[in-house]
XYZ file of C-alpha atoms in Angstrom:
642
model
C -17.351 87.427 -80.477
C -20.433 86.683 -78.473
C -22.468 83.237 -78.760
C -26.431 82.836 -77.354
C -28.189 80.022 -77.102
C -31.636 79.680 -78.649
C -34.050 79.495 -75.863
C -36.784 79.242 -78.265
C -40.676 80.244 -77.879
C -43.017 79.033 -75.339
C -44.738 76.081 -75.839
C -49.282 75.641 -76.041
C -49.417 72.252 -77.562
C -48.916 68.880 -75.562
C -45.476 67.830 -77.112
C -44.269 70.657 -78.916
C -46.244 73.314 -80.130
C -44.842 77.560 -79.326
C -46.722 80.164 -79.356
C -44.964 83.375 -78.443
C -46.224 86.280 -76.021
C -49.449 86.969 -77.360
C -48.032 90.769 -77.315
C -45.330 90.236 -80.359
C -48.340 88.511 -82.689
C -49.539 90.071 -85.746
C -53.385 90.372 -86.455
C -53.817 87.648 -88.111
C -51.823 85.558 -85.406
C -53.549 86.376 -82.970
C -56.736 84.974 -84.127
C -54.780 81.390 -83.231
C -54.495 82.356 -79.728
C -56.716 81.060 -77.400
C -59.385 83.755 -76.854
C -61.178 83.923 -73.393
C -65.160 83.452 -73.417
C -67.543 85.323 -71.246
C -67.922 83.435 -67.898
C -71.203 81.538 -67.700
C -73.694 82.824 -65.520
C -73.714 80.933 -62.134
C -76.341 78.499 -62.409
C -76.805 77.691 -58.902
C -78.869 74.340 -57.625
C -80.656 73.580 -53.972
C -78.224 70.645 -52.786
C -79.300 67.969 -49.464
C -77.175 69.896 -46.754
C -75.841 68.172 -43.670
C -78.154 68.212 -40.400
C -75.511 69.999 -38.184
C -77.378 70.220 -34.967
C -79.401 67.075 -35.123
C -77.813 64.114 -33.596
C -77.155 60.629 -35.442
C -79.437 58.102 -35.084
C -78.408 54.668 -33.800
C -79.641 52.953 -36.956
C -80.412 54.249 -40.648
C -82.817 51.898 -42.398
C -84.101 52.466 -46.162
C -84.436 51.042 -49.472
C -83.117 51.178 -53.053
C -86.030 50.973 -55.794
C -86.582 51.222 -59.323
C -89.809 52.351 -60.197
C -91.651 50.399 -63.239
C -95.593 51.430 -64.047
C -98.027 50.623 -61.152
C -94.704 48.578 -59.537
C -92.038 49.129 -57.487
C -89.149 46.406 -56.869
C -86.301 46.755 -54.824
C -82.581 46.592 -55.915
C -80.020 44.217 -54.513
C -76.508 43.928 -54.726
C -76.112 47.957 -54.199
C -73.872 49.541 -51.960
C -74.817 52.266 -49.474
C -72.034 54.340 -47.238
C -71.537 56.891 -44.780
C -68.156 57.388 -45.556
C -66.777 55.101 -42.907
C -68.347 51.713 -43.848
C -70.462 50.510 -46.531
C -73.511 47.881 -46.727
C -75.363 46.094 -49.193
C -79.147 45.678 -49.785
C -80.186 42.411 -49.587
C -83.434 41.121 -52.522
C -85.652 43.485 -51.519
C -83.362 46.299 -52.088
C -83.643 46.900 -47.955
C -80.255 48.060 -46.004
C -79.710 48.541 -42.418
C -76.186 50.478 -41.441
C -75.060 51.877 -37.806
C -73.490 55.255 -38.785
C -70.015 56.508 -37.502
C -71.327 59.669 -34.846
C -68.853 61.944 -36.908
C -71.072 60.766 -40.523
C -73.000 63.411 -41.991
C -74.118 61.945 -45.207
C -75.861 58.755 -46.055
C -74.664 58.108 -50.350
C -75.774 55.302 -52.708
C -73.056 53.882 -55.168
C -74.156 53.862 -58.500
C -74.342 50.371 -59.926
C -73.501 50.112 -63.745
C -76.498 50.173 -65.701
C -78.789 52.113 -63.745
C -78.951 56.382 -63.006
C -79.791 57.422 -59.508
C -83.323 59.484 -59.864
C -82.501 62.844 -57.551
C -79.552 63.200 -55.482
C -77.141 60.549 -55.209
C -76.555 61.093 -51.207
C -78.754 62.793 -48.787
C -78.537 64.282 -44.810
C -78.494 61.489 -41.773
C -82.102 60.572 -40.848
C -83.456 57.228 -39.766
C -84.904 56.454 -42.885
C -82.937 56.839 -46.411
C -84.221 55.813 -49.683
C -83.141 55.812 -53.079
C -84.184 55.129 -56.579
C -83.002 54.475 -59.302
C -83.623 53.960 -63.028
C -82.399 51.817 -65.703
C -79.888 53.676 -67.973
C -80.120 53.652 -71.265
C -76.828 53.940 -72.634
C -74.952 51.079 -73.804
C -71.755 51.024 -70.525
C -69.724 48.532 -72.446
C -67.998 51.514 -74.846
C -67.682 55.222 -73.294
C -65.906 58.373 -72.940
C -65.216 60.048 -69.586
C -63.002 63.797 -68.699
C -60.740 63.280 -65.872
C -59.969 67.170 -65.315
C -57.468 68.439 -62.582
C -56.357 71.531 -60.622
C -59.063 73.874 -62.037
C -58.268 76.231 -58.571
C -61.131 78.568 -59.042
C -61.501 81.753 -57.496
C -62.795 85.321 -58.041
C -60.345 85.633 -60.832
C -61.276 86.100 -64.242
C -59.930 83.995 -66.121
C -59.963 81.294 -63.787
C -63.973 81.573 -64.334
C -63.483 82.018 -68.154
C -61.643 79.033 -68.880
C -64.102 76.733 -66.516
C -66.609 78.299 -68.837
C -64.984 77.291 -72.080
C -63.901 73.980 -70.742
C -67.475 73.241 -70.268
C -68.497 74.565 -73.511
C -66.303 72.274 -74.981
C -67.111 69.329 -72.678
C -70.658 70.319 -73.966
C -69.837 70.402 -77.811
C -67.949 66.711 -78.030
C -70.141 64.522 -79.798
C -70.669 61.733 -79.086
C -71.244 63.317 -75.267
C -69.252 61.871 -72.720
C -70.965 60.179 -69.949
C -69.548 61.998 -66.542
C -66.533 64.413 -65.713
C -64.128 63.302 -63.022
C -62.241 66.295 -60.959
C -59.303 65.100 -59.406
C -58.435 67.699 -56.494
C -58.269 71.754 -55.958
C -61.330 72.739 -57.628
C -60.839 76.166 -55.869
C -57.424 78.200 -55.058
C -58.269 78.558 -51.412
C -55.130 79.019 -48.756
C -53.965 75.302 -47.719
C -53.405 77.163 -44.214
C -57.417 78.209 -44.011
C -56.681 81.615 -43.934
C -59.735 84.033 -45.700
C -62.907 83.804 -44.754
C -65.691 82.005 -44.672
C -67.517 84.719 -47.158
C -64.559 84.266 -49.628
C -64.954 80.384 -49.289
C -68.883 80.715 -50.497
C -68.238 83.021 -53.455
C -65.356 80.831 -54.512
C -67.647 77.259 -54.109
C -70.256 79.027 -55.864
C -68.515 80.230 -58.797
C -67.286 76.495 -59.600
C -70.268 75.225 -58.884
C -72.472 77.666 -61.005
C -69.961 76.676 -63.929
C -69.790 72.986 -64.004
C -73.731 73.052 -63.145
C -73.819 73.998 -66.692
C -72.507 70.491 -67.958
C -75.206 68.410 -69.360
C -73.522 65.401 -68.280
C -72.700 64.745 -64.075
C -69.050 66.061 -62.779
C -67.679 63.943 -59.333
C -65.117 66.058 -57.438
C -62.327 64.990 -54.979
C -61.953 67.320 -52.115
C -58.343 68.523 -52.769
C -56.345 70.450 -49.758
C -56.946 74.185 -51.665
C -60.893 73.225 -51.500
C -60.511 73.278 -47.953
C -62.143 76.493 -46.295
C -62.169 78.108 -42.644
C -66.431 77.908 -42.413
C -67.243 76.581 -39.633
C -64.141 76.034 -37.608
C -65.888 76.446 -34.210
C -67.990 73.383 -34.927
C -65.466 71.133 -36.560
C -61.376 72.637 -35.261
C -58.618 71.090 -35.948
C -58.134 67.665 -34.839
C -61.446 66.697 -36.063
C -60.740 64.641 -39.138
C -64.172 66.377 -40.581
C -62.159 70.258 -39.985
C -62.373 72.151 -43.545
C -64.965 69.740 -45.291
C -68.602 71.366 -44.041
C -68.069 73.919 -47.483
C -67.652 71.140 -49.281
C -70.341 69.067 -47.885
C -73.406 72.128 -48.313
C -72.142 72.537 -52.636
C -70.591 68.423 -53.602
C -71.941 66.234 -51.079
C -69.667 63.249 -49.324
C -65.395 63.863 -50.036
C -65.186 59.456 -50.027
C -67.720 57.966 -52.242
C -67.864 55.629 -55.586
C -69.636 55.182 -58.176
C -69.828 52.505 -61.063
C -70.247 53.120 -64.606
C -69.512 49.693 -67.229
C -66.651 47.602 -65.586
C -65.050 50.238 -63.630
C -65.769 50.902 -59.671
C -64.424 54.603 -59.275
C -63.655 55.458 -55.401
C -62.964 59.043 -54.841
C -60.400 59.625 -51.862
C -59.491 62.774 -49.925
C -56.252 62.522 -48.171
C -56.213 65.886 -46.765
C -56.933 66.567 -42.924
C -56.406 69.609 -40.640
C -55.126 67.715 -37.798
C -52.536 70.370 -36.443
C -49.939 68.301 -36.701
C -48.515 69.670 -39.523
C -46.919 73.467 -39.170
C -44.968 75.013 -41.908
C -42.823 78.590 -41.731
C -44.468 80.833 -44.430
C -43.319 84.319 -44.916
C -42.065 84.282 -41.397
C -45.284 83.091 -40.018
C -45.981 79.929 -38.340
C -49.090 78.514 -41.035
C -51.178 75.133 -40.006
C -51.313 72.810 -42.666
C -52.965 69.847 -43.537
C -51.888 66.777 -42.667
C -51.507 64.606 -46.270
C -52.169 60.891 -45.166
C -55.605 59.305 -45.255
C -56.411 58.159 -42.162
C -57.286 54.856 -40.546
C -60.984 54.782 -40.145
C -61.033 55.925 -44.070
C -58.682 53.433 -45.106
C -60.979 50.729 -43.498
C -64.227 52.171 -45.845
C -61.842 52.399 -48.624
C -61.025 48.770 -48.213
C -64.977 47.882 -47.589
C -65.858 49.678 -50.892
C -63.681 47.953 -52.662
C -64.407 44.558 -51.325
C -68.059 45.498 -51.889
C -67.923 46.635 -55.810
C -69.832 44.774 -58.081
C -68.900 41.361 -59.595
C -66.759 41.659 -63.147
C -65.739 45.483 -61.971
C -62.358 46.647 -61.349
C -61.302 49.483 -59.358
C -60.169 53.279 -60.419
C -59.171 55.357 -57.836
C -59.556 59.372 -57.783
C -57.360 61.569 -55.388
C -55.233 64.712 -55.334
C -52.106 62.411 -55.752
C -50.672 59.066 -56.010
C -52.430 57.063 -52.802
C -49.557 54.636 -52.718
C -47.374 57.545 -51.095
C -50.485 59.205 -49.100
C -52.568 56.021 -48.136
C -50.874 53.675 -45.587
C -51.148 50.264 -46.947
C -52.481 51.089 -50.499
C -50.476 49.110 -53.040
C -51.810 45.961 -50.657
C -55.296 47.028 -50.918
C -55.072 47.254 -54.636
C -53.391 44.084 -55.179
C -56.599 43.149 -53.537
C -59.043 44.440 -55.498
C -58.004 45.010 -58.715
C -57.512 48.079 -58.529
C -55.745 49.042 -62.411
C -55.590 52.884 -62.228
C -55.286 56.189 -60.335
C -56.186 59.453 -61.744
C -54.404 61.879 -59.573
C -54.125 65.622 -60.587
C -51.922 68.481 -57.838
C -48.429 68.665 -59.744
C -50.195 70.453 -63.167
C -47.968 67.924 -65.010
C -48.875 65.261 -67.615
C -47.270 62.008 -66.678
C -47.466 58.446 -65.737
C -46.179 56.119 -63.134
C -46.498 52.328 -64.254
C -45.643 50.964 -60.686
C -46.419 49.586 -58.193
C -49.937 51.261 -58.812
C -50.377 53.278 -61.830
C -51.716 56.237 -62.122
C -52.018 59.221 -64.731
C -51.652 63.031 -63.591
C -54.197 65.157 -66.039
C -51.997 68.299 -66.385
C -54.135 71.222 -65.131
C -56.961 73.142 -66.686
C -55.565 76.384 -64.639
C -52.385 76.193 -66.410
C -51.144 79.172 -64.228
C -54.524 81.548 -63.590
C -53.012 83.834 -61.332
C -49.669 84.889 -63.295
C -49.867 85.526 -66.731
C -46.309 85.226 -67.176
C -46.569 81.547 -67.162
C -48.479 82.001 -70.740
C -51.660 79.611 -69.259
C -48.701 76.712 -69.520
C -47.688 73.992 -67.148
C -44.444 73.777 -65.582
C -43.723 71.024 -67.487
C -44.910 73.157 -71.021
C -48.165 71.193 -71.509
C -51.282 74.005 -71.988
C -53.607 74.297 -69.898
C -55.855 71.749 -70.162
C -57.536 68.088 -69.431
C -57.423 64.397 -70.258
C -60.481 62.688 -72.517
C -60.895 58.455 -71.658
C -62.411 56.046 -74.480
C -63.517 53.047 -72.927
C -64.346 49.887 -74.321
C -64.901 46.565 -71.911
C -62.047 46.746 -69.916
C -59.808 48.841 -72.619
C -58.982 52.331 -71.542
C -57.303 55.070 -73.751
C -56.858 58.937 -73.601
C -55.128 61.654 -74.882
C -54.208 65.021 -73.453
C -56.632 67.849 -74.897
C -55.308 71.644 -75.191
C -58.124 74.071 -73.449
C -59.215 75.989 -76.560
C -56.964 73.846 -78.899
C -57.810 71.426 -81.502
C -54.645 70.894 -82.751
C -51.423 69.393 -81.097
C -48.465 67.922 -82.443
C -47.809 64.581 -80.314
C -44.773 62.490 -81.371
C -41.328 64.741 -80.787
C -41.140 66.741 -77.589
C -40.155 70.068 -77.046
C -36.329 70.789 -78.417
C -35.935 67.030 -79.277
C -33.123 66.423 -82.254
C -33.704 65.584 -85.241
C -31.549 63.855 -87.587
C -32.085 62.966 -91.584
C -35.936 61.534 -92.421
C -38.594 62.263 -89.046
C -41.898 61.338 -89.323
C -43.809 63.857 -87.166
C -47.259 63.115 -85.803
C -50.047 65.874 -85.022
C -53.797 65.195 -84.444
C -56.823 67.057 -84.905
C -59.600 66.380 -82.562
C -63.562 66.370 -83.480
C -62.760 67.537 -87.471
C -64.777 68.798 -89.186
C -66.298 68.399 -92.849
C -63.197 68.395 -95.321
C -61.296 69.869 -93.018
C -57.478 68.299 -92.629
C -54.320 69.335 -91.402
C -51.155 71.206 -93.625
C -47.628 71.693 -92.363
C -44.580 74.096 -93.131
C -40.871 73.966 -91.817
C -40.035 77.939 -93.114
C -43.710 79.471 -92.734
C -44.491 79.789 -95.800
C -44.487 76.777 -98.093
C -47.572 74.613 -96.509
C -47.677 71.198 -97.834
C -50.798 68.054 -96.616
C -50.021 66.384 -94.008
C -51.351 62.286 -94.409
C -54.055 60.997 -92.649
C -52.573 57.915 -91.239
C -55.740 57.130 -88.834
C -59.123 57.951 -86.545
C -58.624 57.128 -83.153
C -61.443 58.466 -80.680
C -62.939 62.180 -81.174
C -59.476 63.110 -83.462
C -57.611 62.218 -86.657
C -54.020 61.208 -86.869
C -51.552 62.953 -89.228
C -47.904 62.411 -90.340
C -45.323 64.884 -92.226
C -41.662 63.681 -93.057
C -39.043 65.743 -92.477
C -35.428 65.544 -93.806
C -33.277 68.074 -92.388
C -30.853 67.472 -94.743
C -32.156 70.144 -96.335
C -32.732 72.395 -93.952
C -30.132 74.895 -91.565
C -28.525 73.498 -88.576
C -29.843 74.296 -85.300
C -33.872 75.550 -84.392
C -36.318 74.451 -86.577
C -40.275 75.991 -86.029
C -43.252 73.618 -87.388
C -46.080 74.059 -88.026
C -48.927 72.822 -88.626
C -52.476 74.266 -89.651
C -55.979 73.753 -90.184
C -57.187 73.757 -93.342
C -60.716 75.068 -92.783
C -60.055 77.288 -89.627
C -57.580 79.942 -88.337
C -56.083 77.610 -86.104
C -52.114 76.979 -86.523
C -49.986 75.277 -83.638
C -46.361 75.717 -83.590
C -43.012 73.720 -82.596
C -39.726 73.432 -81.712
C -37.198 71.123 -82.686
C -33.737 71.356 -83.380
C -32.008 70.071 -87.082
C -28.928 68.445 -85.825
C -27.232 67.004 -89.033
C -23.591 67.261 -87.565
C -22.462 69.142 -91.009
C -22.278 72.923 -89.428
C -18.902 74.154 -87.189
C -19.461 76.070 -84.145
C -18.723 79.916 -84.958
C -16.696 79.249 -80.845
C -12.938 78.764 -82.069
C -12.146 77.698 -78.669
C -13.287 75.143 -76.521
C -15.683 75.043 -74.204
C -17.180 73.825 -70.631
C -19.869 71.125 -69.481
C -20.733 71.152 -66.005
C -24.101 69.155 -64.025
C -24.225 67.954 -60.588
C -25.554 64.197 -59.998
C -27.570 63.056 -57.320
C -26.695 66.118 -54.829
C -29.557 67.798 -53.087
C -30.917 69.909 -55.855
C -33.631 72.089 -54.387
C -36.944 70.648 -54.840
C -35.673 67.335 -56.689
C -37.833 64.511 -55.503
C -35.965 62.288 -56.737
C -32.012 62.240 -55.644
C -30.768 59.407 -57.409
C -27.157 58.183 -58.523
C -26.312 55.768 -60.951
C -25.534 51.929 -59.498
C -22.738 51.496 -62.842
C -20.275 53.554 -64.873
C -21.992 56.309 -66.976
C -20.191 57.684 -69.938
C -20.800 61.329 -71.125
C -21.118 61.182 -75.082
C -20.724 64.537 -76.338
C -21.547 64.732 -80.200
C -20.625 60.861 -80.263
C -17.361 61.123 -78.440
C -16.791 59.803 -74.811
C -15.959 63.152 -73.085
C -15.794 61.412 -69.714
C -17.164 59.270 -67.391
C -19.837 59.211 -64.227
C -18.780 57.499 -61.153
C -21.346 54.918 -59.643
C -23.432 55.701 -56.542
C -21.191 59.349 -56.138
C -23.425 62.333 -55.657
C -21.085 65.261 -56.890
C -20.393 68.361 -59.845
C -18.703 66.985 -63.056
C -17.221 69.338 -64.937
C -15.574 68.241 -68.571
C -13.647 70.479 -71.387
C -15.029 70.074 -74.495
C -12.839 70.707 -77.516
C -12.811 73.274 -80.144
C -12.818 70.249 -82.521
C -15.840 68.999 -81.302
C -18.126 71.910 -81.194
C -20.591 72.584 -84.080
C -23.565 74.856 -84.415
C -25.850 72.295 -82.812
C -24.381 70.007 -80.597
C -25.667 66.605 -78.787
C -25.506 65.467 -75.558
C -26.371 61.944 -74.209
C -25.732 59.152 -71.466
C -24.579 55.581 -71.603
C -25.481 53.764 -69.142
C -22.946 50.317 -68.257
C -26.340 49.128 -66.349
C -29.467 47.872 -67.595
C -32.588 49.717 -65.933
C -30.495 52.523 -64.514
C -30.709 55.802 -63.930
C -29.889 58.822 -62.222
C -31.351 62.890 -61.509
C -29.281 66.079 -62.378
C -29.812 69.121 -62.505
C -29.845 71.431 -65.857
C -26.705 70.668 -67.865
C -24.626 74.147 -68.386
C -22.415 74.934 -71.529
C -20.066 77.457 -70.857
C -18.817 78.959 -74.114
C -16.348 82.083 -74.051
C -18.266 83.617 -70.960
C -21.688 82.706 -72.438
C -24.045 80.221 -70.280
C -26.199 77.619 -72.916
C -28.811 75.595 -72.127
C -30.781 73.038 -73.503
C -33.621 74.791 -75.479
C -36.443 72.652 -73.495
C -34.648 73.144 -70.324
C -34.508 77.197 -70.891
C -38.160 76.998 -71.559
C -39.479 75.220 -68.756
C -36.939 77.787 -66.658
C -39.089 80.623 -67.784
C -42.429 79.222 -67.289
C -41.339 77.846 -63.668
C -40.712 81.604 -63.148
C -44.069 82.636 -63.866
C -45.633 79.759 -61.469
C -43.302 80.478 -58.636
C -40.980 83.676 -59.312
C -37.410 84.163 -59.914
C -36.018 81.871 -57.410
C -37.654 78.745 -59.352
C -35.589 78.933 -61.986
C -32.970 76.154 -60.978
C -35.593 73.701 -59.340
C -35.516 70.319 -59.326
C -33.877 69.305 -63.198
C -33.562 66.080 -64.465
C -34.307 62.631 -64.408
C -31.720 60.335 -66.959
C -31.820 56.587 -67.689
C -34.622 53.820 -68.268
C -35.179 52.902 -64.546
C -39.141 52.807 -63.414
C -38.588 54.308 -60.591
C -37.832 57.908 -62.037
C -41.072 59.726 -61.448
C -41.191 62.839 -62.851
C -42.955 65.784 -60.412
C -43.705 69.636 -61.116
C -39.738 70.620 -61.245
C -38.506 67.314 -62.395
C -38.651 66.192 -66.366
C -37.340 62.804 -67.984
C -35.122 63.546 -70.650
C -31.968 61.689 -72.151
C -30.591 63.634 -74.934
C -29.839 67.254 -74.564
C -29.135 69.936 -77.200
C -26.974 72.773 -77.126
C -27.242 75.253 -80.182
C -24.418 78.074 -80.899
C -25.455 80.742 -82.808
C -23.075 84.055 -83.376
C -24.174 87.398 -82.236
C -22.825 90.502 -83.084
């Protein structure tokens, strides 16, 4: 007798939704996938380019105005930067800054309540002037797009789904006010290998997309923007190496900008110092060096120390700045600075401490590897994060590229026991339109409407498995107006069904050990006890990085079984890698865990597979990454095969 565990489909909703290979759908299914769109044509726009050959001046004097009829009046109060230190105009809107020789740029900072008429920075000269106008949207109450990891390139449907991100960007009503981009807006080599021709076609395809938005985009220079132009001029071990590409399409990689109560800093922490040299494929690569430097970390702490009165400060960077800024959780104790929005891992999580920040998944999903089903390693969709802000109140949720549906309470493979409540949103609904769910496919009953938070509406379903088969469960839930149906996974785990295994079996996980790309290596600080179905199958041994292995009886096997922790310490917690089942020869796995296996595949190949694992317990300091989830209760279904 053979037994196979359930490894279930792969996921395209935030928490829980499956779609399978687009291959095995019928007609009609395939109507719910997301379709690509044509790629918008590049609109492309003249941009203020840096004077390369002209030298700095000593001194650049100018003014910031705002231009009434038959009057102009100078602005005070605003901050102006070359990217190594910032001044203020004083009440005639006049500033006076000596610029750092290696400056290119002189920038303005947006202060809330006005927009800056023209470009927002412009090329070293002596004289520098800017104007500005007083906005008329109301800054108090807004929505922003933090998007991530977009890594555009001459591929397909990398430039498709910029193009239908920005359709949709385009489409949400009420508009947003701005798009933030938080790191490798191209898919250029880290190593600056390509060419400078390769670099061009791949800044001008992003740009010519996201020129299309009808609201501004900011972009943080991310270490896959970096390009090899103009390595003569600027080689490594010039802190400016890599950024000239960047400069001639975006403009400044450190600037801010203030819109309402919030003082947004972008930060790039990548430099080609050549002090950083990795082994890739047998060849000796330079990479960049991941720490912002000192002379950056100085304007960083001037623009902060510089925002506007009542503001606080949100950060924007490839990744969290308290691990790649020296000194950063001091200089946001500081200044108030509440949030990071940090993109690179193509994960959606949160840190709480000691500075939060928020990681916006990734709109590329996986562009370059169909195999990974346009999914993150961590089996959100492709995708990006919308922000509702109101005073100093911010909120988001996690949007699905092409997706208007998502199921957001369970996660994938969670148990469920008796009466669950399951939550599922639909964003921007339209006229009479509502959502309907079904546990077999076929029987569709309404969901309730249980509220209408920003650009969505809120639904709820009850479950009770009592009713239904042990093991995987499939929901889903539909549109009632459109084509659109989102699927999930859950498992029914009622404890009523035997195992078809008449003998026992075999749990084995290693804690704490080096686990191959594991960020975190963490044992427990108490006694952990290993509850298997609600027995105590045996016990963890405090701060002891090693394999367990426990029997598990025939007695206590059934067709779904459960697998949890108990922790003798309060705040504890501990990594391991992906708990194994060994049942008369046959390997099992947690369905969520043999999910994310195969998607990790299709980001990084075969050898992925068995990265990173787990991360167990209640402790803040677990921090999930690309190969490591947050998880406390595993599931293990049997089901007989012939």
């Amino acid at each position: 007798m053979r037994f196979s565990v359930w490894s279930g489909c792969i996921i395209a909703a935030l928490s829980i939704g499956s779609l399978p290979d687009n291959d095995s759908l019928s007609a009609a299914e395939k109507s719910n996938a997301a379709e690509p769109s044509q790629p918008l044509k590049l609109l492309l726009k003249e941009m203020p380019k840096p004077r390369y050959n002209t030298p700095v001046p000593s001194l650049v004097t100018g003014r910031v105005v705002v231009q009434s009829p038959g009057k102009t009046s100078g602005v005070s109060g605003v901050s102006v930067s070359d990217s190594y230190s910032v001044v203020k105009t004083d009440s005639r809107g006049t500033y006076s800054l000596k610029p750092d020789p290696r400056a290119v740029f002189i920038n303005v900072t947006r202060p809330a309540g006005y927009d800056v008429q023209g470009n927002w920075y412009q090329p070293l000269a002596q004289e520098v002037n800017f104007e500005l106008q007083p906005s008329s949207e109301d800054e108090n109450e807004f929505v922003f797009i933090h998007v991530t990891d977009t890594h555009v390139s001459s591929n397909p449907r990398s430039l498709q789904g910029l193009s239908r991100f920005v359709r949709e960007v385009n489409g949400l009503t009420p508009p947003p006010r701005f798009v933030v981009n938080s790191g490798d807006l191209l898919n250029l080599h880290k190593a600056l290998l390509g060419t400078p021709g390769q670099g061009h076609a791949a800044f001008r395809n992003y740009v010519g997309i996201m020129n299309h938005l009808s609201i501004p985009h900011y972009n943080v220079a991310g270490d896959h923007t970096d390009s090899c132009y103009r390595l003569d001029e600027f080689p490594r071990g010039d802190p400016r190496c890599a950024k000239p590409l960047y400069w001639e399409y975006l403009g400044p990689n450190f600037f801010s900008f203030e819109y309402g109560k919030i003082h947004f800093v972008s930060v790039d922490y990548g430099y080609h110092l050549g002090q950083r040299k990795l082994k890739v494929n047998g060849r000796l690569l330079d990479y960049p060096t991941l720490q912002v430097q000192p002379m950056h970390i100085k304007w960083l702490q001037q623009d902060l120390q510089q925002r506007s009165p009542g503001t606080f400060g949100v950060t924007t960077s490839e990744h969290d700045l308290v691990e790649y800024c020296p000194g950063f959780h001091q200089i946001a104790e500081q200044h108030d600075v509440r949030l990071q929005l940090v993109g690179d891992d193509h994960i959606v999580t949160h840190k709480t401490s000691p500075v939060p920040y928020r990681t916006g998944g990734a709109l590329a999903g996986c562009w370059w590897n169909p195999k990974a089903n346009q999914l993150c390693p961590d089996l959100s969709p492709q995708g990006y994060l919308i922000y509702h802000v109101s005073g100093e109140q911010m909120d988001c949720f996690y949007k699905g590229l092409g997706q208007r549906i998502a199921i957001v309470s369970h996660r994938y493979g969670a148990p469920l026991t008796g009466q669950e409540k399951i939550q599922a949103h639909l964003v921007q609904p339209r006229s009479g339109e509502s959502l309907e769910f079904s546990v077999n496919g076929e029987d569709w009953q309404p969901m309730q409407e249980i509220g209408k938070p920003f650009y969505r509406t809120l639904y709820s379903a009850t479950v009770d498995t009592r009713g239904l088969p042990e093991g995987v469960m499939t929901f889903q839930v539909r549109s009632t107006a459109t084509d659109e149906v989102r699927k999930g996974t859950l498992v029914v785990m009622n404890g009523e069904s035997p195992s078809p295994a008449t003998k026992g079996a075999e749990l084995t996980f290693t804690v704490g050990s080096k686990i191959t790309n594991a960020k975190t290596q963490r044992t427990p600080r108490g006694t952990v006890s290993v509850v298997w179905n609600g027995e105590v199958v045996g016990q963890i041994q405090p701060q002891t990085p090693q394999t367990y292995s426990f029997p598990i009886p025939g007695s206590n096997l059934k067709a779904a079984n459960l697998l949890e922790f108990q922790f003798s310490e309060e705040d504890d917690g501990m990594s391991l890698n992906s708990p194994l089942l060994t049942v008369q020869g046959n390997r099992v796995y947690d369905p969520r865990d043999a999910a994310i296996k195969e998607i990790r595949t299709g980001h990084w190949g075969q050898g992925a597979a068995d990265w990173g694992g787990f991360l167990v317990g209640t402790s803040a300091q677990l921090e999930e990454s690309p190969f490591q989830r947050k998880q406390n209760e595993f599931c293990f279904v049997l089901t007989e095969t012939k």
